[in-house]
Amino acid sequence: RVITEKVMHCVVQVVALQRALLGNLSPAWTGSGTLVHSSGLILTNCHVANPRAMGMSAPAADMLGIAITQRSDEAPALTYLAKVAVQAPEMDLAVLQIVSRLDGKPVSGLNLPSLELGDSDALELGDQVCIFGYPGIGGETVTFTTGAVSGFSKESGISARRAWIKTDATIAGGNSGGTAVNLDGQ
């Protein structure tokens, strides 16, 4: 339960927003993200932040909304706006930076909860991993699943020995960009 409490508040829902008629914002797609620095840096997948950079067909997003997880039994609260700080389509990774509150007021001195990055080389077959995110199925609340590390794979163009970590955990669409942590919450 300690890991769940620690990690849950670091998982966010990323909501691609479009301006509709009369200036209202409407969601175009959603995904998940992980706060990795208290200043509002969010690690996610590039296909969540900017699917067009991945060659995917998607409507243009006017902005990215960040919904903060407050309680496990409530939908996340759309609170901030973020921009893509850096993206690496070849690795399907992106880092977002929170730039303002939803109402457009600037943010300064954020002190958000964040997760420490772990070392994937320290994982071994059979190690337990905990998965958090906002899959498109299962309602509007944060979802938690567990599984074991079931293997590793390499990928051409990625110098790390372990480009991908395989798991038998249930991971559904929308969980993209969410977090997978070890039992130390890294």
PDB file of C-alpha atoms in Angstrom:
ATOM      1  CA  ARG A   1       0.000   0.000   0.000  1.00  0.00           C
ATOM      2  CA  VAL A   2       2.937   2.333   0.610  1.00  0.00           C
ATOM      3  CA  ILE A   3       3.983   2.049  -3.058  1.00  0.00           C
ATOM      4  CA  THR A   4       0.432   2.665  -4.226  1.00  0.00           C
ATOM      5  CA  GLU A   5       0.111   5.872  -2.191  1.00  0.00           C
ATOM      6  CA  LYS A   6       3.560   7.105  -3.239  1.00  0.00           C
ATOM      7  CA  VAL A   7       3.187   6.364  -6.950  1.00  0.00           C
ATOM      8  CA  MET A   8      -0.504   7.109  -7.498  1.00  0.00           C
ATOM      9  CA  HIS A   9      -0.065  10.854  -6.946  1.00  0.00           C
ATOM     10  CA  CYS A  10       2.752  10.963  -9.518  1.00  0.00           C
ATOM     11  CA  VAL A  11       0.608   9.515 -12.316  1.00  0.00           C
ATOM     12  CA  VAL A  12      -1.283  12.030 -14.432  1.00  0.00           C
ATOM     13  CA  GLN A  13      -3.762  11.857 -17.250  1.00  0.00           C
ATOM     14  CA  VAL A  14      -2.649  13.695 -20.386  1.00  0.00           C
ATOM     15  CA  VAL A  15      -5.575  15.182 -22.311  1.00  0.00           C
ATOM     16  CA  ALA A  16      -5.068  16.571 -25.816  1.00  0.00           C
ATOM     17  CA  LEU A  17      -7.375  19.578 -26.052  1.00  0.00           C
ATOM     18  CA  GLN A  18      -8.850  21.295 -29.104  1.00  0.00           C
ATOM     19  CA  ARG A  19     -10.610  24.638 -29.255  1.00  0.00           C
ATOM     20  CA  ALA A  20     -14.199  24.095 -30.290  1.00  0.00           C
ATOM     21  CA  LEU A  21     -16.881  26.565 -31.279  1.00  0.00           C
ATOM     22  CA  LEU A  22     -17.208  29.499 -28.906  1.00  0.00           C
ATOM     23  CA  GLY A  23     -13.690  28.838 -27.606  1.00  0.00           C
ATOM     24  CA  ASN A  24     -14.635  25.852 -25.476  1.00  0.00           C
ATOM     25  CA  LEU A  25     -12.042  23.114 -25.083  1.00  0.00           C
ATOM     26  CA  SER A  26     -12.864  19.547 -26.005  1.00  0.00           C
ATOM     27  CA  PRO A  27     -10.716  16.438 -25.568  1.00  0.00           C
ATOM     28  CA  ALA A  28      -9.274  14.869 -28.719  1.00  0.00           C
ATOM     29  CA  TRP A  29      -7.492  11.905 -27.050  1.00  0.00           C
ATOM     30  CA  THR A  30      -6.072  10.917 -23.688  1.00  0.00           C
ATOM     31  CA  GLY A  31      -3.120   9.005 -22.338  1.00  0.00           C
ATOM     32  CA  SER A  32      -1.067   8.800 -19.186  1.00  0.00           C
ATOM     33  CA  GLY A  33       2.101  10.379 -17.881  1.00  0.00           C
ATOM     34  CA  THR A  34       4.437  10.286 -14.901  1.00  0.00           C
ATOM     35  CA  LEU A  35       5.710  13.261 -12.912  1.00  0.00           C
ATOM     36  CA  VAL A  36       9.493  12.835 -12.807  1.00  0.00           C
ATOM     37  CA  HIS A  37      10.419  16.224 -11.336  1.00  0.00           C
ATOM     38  CA  SER A  38       8.646  18.423  -8.806  1.00  0.00           C
ATOM     39  CA  SER A  39       8.842  21.400 -11.220  1.00  0.00           C
ATOM     40  CA  GLY A  40       6.243  19.735 -13.452  1.00  0.00           C
ATOM     41  CA  LEU A  41       8.296  17.580 -15.824  1.00  0.00           C
ATOM     42  CA  ILE A  42       6.225  14.660 -17.099  1.00  0.00           C
ATOM     43  CA  LEU A  43       7.571  11.586 -18.876  1.00  0.00           C
ATOM     44  CA  THR A  44       5.159  10.061 -21.367  1.00  0.00           C
ATOM     45  CA  ASN A  45       5.094   8.370 -24.761  1.00  0.00           C
ATOM     46  CA  CYS A  46       5.573  10.460 -27.874  1.00  0.00           C
ATOM     47  CA  HIS A  47       2.415   8.921 -29.337  1.00  0.00           C
ATOM     48  CA  VAL A  48       0.510  10.397 -26.365  1.00  0.00           C
ATOM     49  CA  ALA A  49       2.084  13.858 -26.530  1.00  0.00           C
ATOM     50  CA  ASN A  50       2.308  14.236 -30.301  1.00  0.00           C
ATOM     51  CA  PRO A  51       1.027  11.300 -32.360  1.00  0.00           C
ATOM     52  CA  ARG A  52       1.750  13.184 -35.589  1.00  0.00           C
ATOM     53  CA  ALA A  53       5.489  13.043 -34.793  1.00  0.00           C
ATOM     54  CA  MET A  54       5.085   9.251 -34.825  1.00  0.00           C
ATOM     55  CA  GLY A  55       3.454   9.330 -38.271  1.00  0.00           C
ATOM     56  CA  MET A  56       0.046   8.592 -36.776  1.00  0.00           C
ATOM     57  CA  SER A  57      -3.050  10.305 -38.057  1.00  0.00           C
ATOM     58  CA  ALA A  58      -4.519  12.469 -35.326  1.00  0.00           C
ATOM     59  CA  PRO A  59      -6.246  15.814 -35.121  1.00  0.00           C
ATOM     60  CA  ALA A  60      -4.028  18.736 -34.163  1.00  0.00           C
ATOM     61  CA  ALA A  61      -4.120  19.456 -30.442  1.00  0.00           C
ATOM     62  CA  ASP A  62      -4.213  23.111 -29.430  1.00  0.00           C
ATOM     63  CA  MET A  63      -2.797  22.277 -26.018  1.00  0.00           C
ATOM     64  CA  LEU A  64      -2.140  19.430 -23.618  1.00  0.00           C
ATOM     65  CA  GLY A  65      -4.107  19.331 -20.393  1.00  0.00           C
ATOM     66  CA  ILE A  66      -2.720  17.629 -17.307  1.00  0.00           C
ATOM     67  CA  ALA A  67      -5.175  16.013 -14.921  1.00  0.00           C
ATOM     68  CA  ILE A  68      -3.782  15.369 -11.454  1.00  0.00           C
ATOM     69  CA  THR A  69      -4.553  12.219  -9.471  1.00  0.00           C
ATOM     70  CA  GLN A  70      -5.890  13.185  -6.065  1.00  0.00           C
ATOM     71  CA  ARG A  71      -7.728  10.056  -4.926  1.00  0.00           C
ATOM     72  CA  SER A  72      -7.872   6.508  -6.228  1.00  0.00           C
ATOM     73  CA  ASP A  73     -11.674   6.539  -6.363  1.00  0.00           C
ATOM     74  CA  GLU A  74     -12.117   9.860  -8.190  1.00  0.00           C
ATOM     75  CA  ALA A  75     -11.433  11.008 -11.732  1.00  0.00           C
ATOM     76  CA  PRO A  76      -8.264  13.086 -12.007  1.00  0.00           C
ATOM     77  CA  ALA A  77      -8.706  16.861 -11.843  1.00  0.00           C
ATOM     78  CA  LEU A  78      -7.815  18.743 -15.032  1.00  0.00           C
ATOM     79  CA  THR A  79      -5.528  21.347 -13.463  1.00  0.00           C
ATOM     80  CA  TYR A  80      -2.619  22.365 -15.701  1.00  0.00           C
ATOM     81  CA  LEU A  81      -1.569  22.988 -19.279  1.00  0.00           C
ATOM     82  CA  ALA A  82       1.710  21.616 -20.596  1.00  0.00           C
ATOM     83  CA  LYS A  83       3.883  21.817 -23.694  1.00  0.00           C
ATOM     84  CA  VAL A  84       6.177  19.263 -25.277  1.00  0.00           C
ATOM     85  CA  ALA A  85       9.673  20.088 -23.990  1.00  0.00           C
ATOM     86  CA  VAL A  86      11.425  17.347 -25.952  1.00  0.00           C
ATOM     87  CA  GLN A  87      10.340  14.343 -27.980  1.00  0.00           C
ATOM     88  CA  ALA A  88      12.108  11.309 -29.401  1.00  0.00           C
ATOM     89  CA  PRO A  89       9.746   9.584 -31.852  1.00  0.00           C
ATOM     90  CA  GLU A  90      12.332   6.876 -32.578  1.00  0.00           C
ATOM     91  CA  MET A  91      12.060   5.772 -28.923  1.00  0.00           C
ATOM     92  CA  ASP A  92       8.380   6.778 -28.525  1.00  0.00           C
ATOM     93  CA  LEU A  93       9.279   9.066 -25.598  1.00  0.00           C
ATOM     94  CA  ALA A  94       8.401  12.650 -24.759  1.00  0.00           C
ATOM     95  CA  VAL A  95       8.899  14.993 -21.841  1.00  0.00           C
ATOM     96  CA  LEU A  96       6.211  17.558 -21.110  1.00  0.00           C
ATOM     97  CA  GLN A  97       6.634  20.705 -19.022  1.00  0.00           C
ATOM     98  CA  ILE A  98       3.711  22.181 -17.101  1.00  0.00           C
ATOM     99  CA  VAL A  99       3.537  25.843 -18.173  1.00  0.00           C
ATOM    100  CA  SER A 100       0.332  27.210 -16.659  1.00  0.00           C
ATOM    101  CA  ARG A 101      -2.812  26.472 -14.736  1.00  0.00           C
ATOM    102  CA  LEU A 102      -5.880  25.460 -16.736  1.00  0.00           C
ATOM    103  CA  ASP A 103      -7.153  29.055 -16.550  1.00  0.00           C
ATOM    104  CA  GLY A 104      -3.921  30.248 -18.221  1.00  0.00           C
ATOM    105  CA  LYS A 105      -2.373  31.737 -15.071  1.00  0.00           C
ATOM    106  CA  PRO A 106       1.366  31.049 -14.970  1.00  0.00           C
ATOM    107  CA  VAL A 107       2.795  28.596 -12.490  1.00  0.00           C
ATOM    108  CA  SER A 108       5.930  29.152 -10.490  1.00  0.00           C
ATOM    109  CA  GLY A 109       7.522  27.250  -7.678  1.00  0.00           C
ATOM    110  CA  LEU A 110       5.581  24.062  -8.294  1.00  0.00           C
ATOM    111  CA  ASN A 111       6.348  21.383  -5.752  1.00  0.00           C
ATOM    112  CA  LEU A 112       4.530  18.403  -7.210  1.00  0.00           C
ATOM    113  CA  PRO A 113       5.144  14.821  -6.115  1.00  0.00           C
ATOM    114  CA  SER A 114       7.527  13.018  -8.435  1.00  0.00           C
ATOM    115  CA  LEU A 115       9.113   9.622  -8.908  1.00  0.00           C
ATOM    116  CA  GLU A 116      12.781   8.750  -8.902  1.00  0.00           C
ATOM    117  CA  LEU A 117      13.885   7.133 -12.142  1.00  0.00           C
ATOM    118  CA  GLY A 118      15.053   3.552 -11.727  1.00  0.00           C
ATOM    119  CA  ASP A 119      17.736   1.518 -13.453  1.00  0.00           C
ATOM    120  CA  SER A 120      16.291  -1.024 -15.882  1.00  0.00           C
ATOM    121  CA  ASP A 121      19.602  -2.928 -15.818  1.00  0.00           C
ATOM    122  CA  ALA A 122      18.895  -3.732 -12.154  1.00  0.00           C
ATOM    123  CA  LEU A 123      15.725  -5.667 -13.081  1.00  0.00           C
ATOM    124  CA  GLU A 124      15.806  -9.407 -13.531  1.00  0.00           C
ATOM    125  CA  LEU A 125      13.380 -12.034 -14.778  1.00  0.00           C
ATOM    126  CA  GLY A 126      10.611 -12.630 -12.275  1.00  0.00           C
ATOM    127  CA  ASP A 127      10.933  -9.245 -10.517  1.00  0.00           C
ATOM    128  CA  GLN A 128       7.547  -7.741  -9.739  1.00  0.00           C
ATOM    129  CA  VAL A 129       6.463  -4.530 -11.476  1.00  0.00           C
ATOM    130  CA  CYS A 130       3.515  -2.306 -10.655  1.00  0.00           C
ATOM    131  CA  ILE A 131       1.729  -0.509 -13.500  1.00  0.00           C
ATOM    132  CA  PHE A 132      -0.272   2.719 -13.049  1.00  0.00           C
ATOM    133  CA  GLY A 133      -2.162   4.677 -15.670  1.00  0.00           C
ATOM    134  CA  TYR A 134      -5.449   5.783 -17.161  1.00  0.00           C
ATOM    135  CA  PRO A 135      -6.525   3.127 -19.674  1.00  0.00           C
ATOM    136  CA  GLY A 136      -9.469   3.897 -21.930  1.00  0.00           C
ATOM    137  CA  ILE A 137     -11.334   0.978 -20.387  1.00  0.00           C
ATOM    138  CA  GLY A 138     -12.133   0.647 -16.722  1.00  0.00           C
ATOM    139  CA  GLY A 139     -13.665   4.035 -15.970  1.00  0.00           C
ATOM    140  CA  GLU A 140     -12.131   7.408 -15.295  1.00  0.00           C
ATOM    141  CA  THR A 141     -10.020   6.556 -12.255  1.00  0.00           C
ATOM    142  CA  VAL A 142      -6.368   5.574 -12.014  1.00  0.00           C
ATOM    143  CA  THR A 143      -5.776   1.880 -12.642  1.00  0.00           C
ATOM    144  CA  PHE A 144      -3.206  -0.337 -10.922  1.00  0.00           C
ATOM    145  CA  THR A 145      -2.057  -3.733 -12.158  1.00  0.00           C
ATOM    146  CA  THR A 146       0.911  -5.916 -11.298  1.00  0.00           C
ATOM    147  CA  GLY A 147       2.959  -8.492 -13.080  1.00  0.00           C
ATOM    148  CA  ALA A 148       6.409  -9.947 -13.385  1.00  0.00           C
ATOM    149  CA  VAL A 149       9.298  -9.059 -15.643  1.00  0.00           C
ATOM    150  CA  SER A 150       9.045 -11.764 -18.295  1.00  0.00           C
ATOM    151  CA  GLY A 151      11.903 -10.781 -20.602  1.00  0.00           C
ATOM    152  CA  PHE A 152      13.956  -8.117 -22.313  1.00  0.00           C
ATOM    153  CA  SER A 153      14.558  -7.145 -25.908  1.00  0.00           C
ATOM    154  CA  LYS A 154      16.950  -5.017 -27.914  1.00  0.00           C
ATOM    155  CA  GLU A 155      16.100  -2.674 -30.728  1.00  0.00           C
ATOM    156  CA  SER A 156      18.172  -1.472 -33.616  1.00  0.00           C
ATOM    157  CA  GLY A 157      19.272   2.125 -33.115  1.00  0.00           C
ATOM    158  CA  ILE A 158      18.944   2.054 -29.322  1.00  0.00           C
ATOM    159  CA  SER A 159      22.265   1.617 -27.581  1.00  0.00           C
ATOM    160  CA  ALA A 160      20.862   0.419 -24.249  1.00  0.00           C
ATOM    161  CA  ARG A 161      21.117  -3.331 -23.702  1.00  0.00           C
ATOM    162  CA  ARG A 162      17.464  -3.395 -22.722  1.00  0.00           C
ATOM    163  CA  ALA A 163      15.399  -1.309 -25.083  1.00  0.00           C
ATOM    164  CA  TRP A 164      12.186  -2.942 -23.903  1.00  0.00           C
ATOM    165  CA  ILE A 165      11.112  -4.727 -20.741  1.00  0.00           C
ATOM    166  CA  LYS A 166       8.510  -7.432 -21.265  1.00  0.00           C
ATOM    167  CA  THR A 167       5.901  -8.092 -18.595  1.00  0.00           C
ATOM    168  CA  ASP A 168       2.878 -10.296 -18.099  1.00  0.00           C
ATOM    169  CA  ALA A 169       1.004  -7.416 -16.394  1.00  0.00           C
ATOM    170  CA  THR A 170      -2.304  -6.401 -17.949  1.00  0.00           C
ATOM    171  CA  ILE A 171      -1.771  -3.112 -19.770  1.00  0.00           C
ATOM    172  CA  ALA A 172      -4.636  -1.613 -21.781  1.00  0.00           C
ATOM    173  CA  GLY A 173      -4.760   1.203 -24.332  1.00  0.00           C
ATOM    174  CA  GLY A 174      -4.657   4.602 -22.632  1.00  0.00           C
ATOM    175  CA  ASN A 175      -2.099   3.326 -20.143  1.00  0.00           C
ATOM    176  CA  SER A 176       0.548   4.552 -22.584  1.00  0.00           C
ATOM    177  CA  GLY A 177       2.840   7.010 -20.839  1.00  0.00           C
ATOM    178  CA  GLY A 178       1.866   5.728 -17.415  1.00  0.00           C
ATOM    179  CA  THR A 179       4.403   4.298 -15.081  1.00  0.00           C
ATOM    180  CA  ALA A 180       5.890   0.917 -14.347  1.00  0.00           C
ATOM    181  CA  VAL A 181       7.699   0.817 -11.020  1.00  0.00           C
ATOM    182  CA  ASN A 182       9.681  -1.724  -9.031  1.00  0.00           C
ATOM    183  CA  LEU A 183       8.825  -2.552  -5.424  1.00  0.00           C
ATOM    184  CA  ASP A 184      10.895   0.451  -4.277  1.00  0.00           C
ATOM    185  CA  GLY A 185       8.625   2.765  -6.276  1.00  0.00           C
ATOM    186  CA  GLN A 186      11.314   3.632  -8.871  1.00  0.00           C
TER     187      GLN A 186
END
